[in-house]
Amino acid sequence: MQKFDVLIVGAGMVGLTLALALRKNSQLSVAITDTTPLAQIDNEHDVRVSAINIASKNIFDNLGIWSEISQNRHQAYQHMHVWDKASGGKLDFCASDGDTFPPQDHLGWIIENKVIRHALWQKAQADEGISFFTDSKLASIAVGDSEVFASFAAPENLNAGNSAPSMPILAKLLVGADGANSWVRQQIDMEMFFKDYDHHAIVGTVKCPQGHQNTAWQVFLESGPLAFLPLESEHNDLCSIVYSTSPDEAQRLVNSNKVEFAKALTAASDGKLGDIELVSERFTYPLTMRLVQNFVKDRVILIGDAAHTIHPLAGQGVNLGLLDAIALVDTLCAQPTNELANAQALKAFARWRKSEASEMIAAMAAIKEMFAPKPAPLALIRGLGMNILNHVAPVKNTFISQALGIKDNLPSMAYKIQ
């Protein structure tokens, strides 16, 4: 039997951030389980990217991994250009226009997921207080009065010479950071609300002859939003796309040949980035809103996509999950080691994070509804409203602060520590 203070299921960006933050702020012993191999950094761009805001950048900085990330591929952007295809309305944002304190040079950074995970993983591997279990999956979880018991299944390739399953783990708390289809959530039977967005997202990497101009581009089409997110490249001409559209249209576009697909993107973006060229595989996945009814059940806690998923149109999903992790660290490190499962403290954490997730879900729903297909007169009014707002500095400053992730009541490590 192996004993730890905290067992984290899921060594993705959120789970690894939690492990490192716990160790930075306490002497708690941490176990982390995940059988997903670590992707190495090579010349090929990962089609899965994240828009990292200033709050998340501060988290990575405070964990000592931002320098490692910045040595690999990462693209800062200072501008955001949003327009409505149906009405011609537009909004332009620039980091220098904001009135935040301290002033910000960038609106955010587009970073490949494998780059972030690699930096977090290497840092965690070097911490003697973090134990990795990557050979076999968990088979069962049992929650007792004072501990959580977790046992492992036999490795799938046990007959090929691998060792026997790892010894079971006893932990004071178990944290599920194992993604949208969370195994932990299913094992503990934690009730969840969900709603199909009736959209599938298409992701891939494209080359844009006009260059990305350190700008995040987003056009709202009748079929859904299409974003071009700038990637670091030799000629600043690569973008990651996230195209949210109906399931049938997504399937049609994915099945089309590369030239037809690229032409569709060029037309959709009004040629603002030139004649687009597809330079990667295309992948599609369904979009679903999920929100767990309670982030905490006895000694089990859910964070990140295991607790909530939102529409990617604002690129805030990862940032929300990272804040979950750091908020949990603030909560746990305020408790004595022998009272990690303090019921009142964990309830307060659950209320805090559910409120934040609910607010973000409502905001995404409002934006999605606002840009849903409308009769021509209403679409024209929408466009007129966008053009008016584009010249109203206080409103734009609010949008910029939201994009940066600057707000009240952030967890401690989301602030820059001097």
XYZ file of C-alpha atoms in Angstrom, residues 145 173 294-301 331-332 335-336 338-351:
28
model
C -14.364 8.003 6.197
C -8.094 13.432 -1.205
C -21.188 19.760 -7.279
C -17.417 19.948 -7.698
C -16.932 18.006 -4.454
C -18.325 14.711 -3.201
C -16.904 13.465 0.092
C -13.139 13.238 -0.532
C -13.330 13.510 -4.317
C -12.950 16.818 -6.190
C -8.193 26.133 -0.250
C -6.092 23.111 0.724
C -6.019 23.792 6.121
C -3.885 21.721 8.504
C -4.755 16.362 8.887
C -7.856 18.345 7.857
C -7.448 18.471 4.075
C -11.007 17.238 3.609
C -12.500 20.021 5.727
C -16.113 19.943 4.570
C -16.811 23.664 4.963
C -13.660 24.694 3.116
C -14.344 22.316 0.225
C -17.959 23.487 -0.013
C -16.742 27.069 -0.272
C -14.313 26.014 -3.018
C -17.126 24.233 -4.894
C -19.410 27.291 -4.706
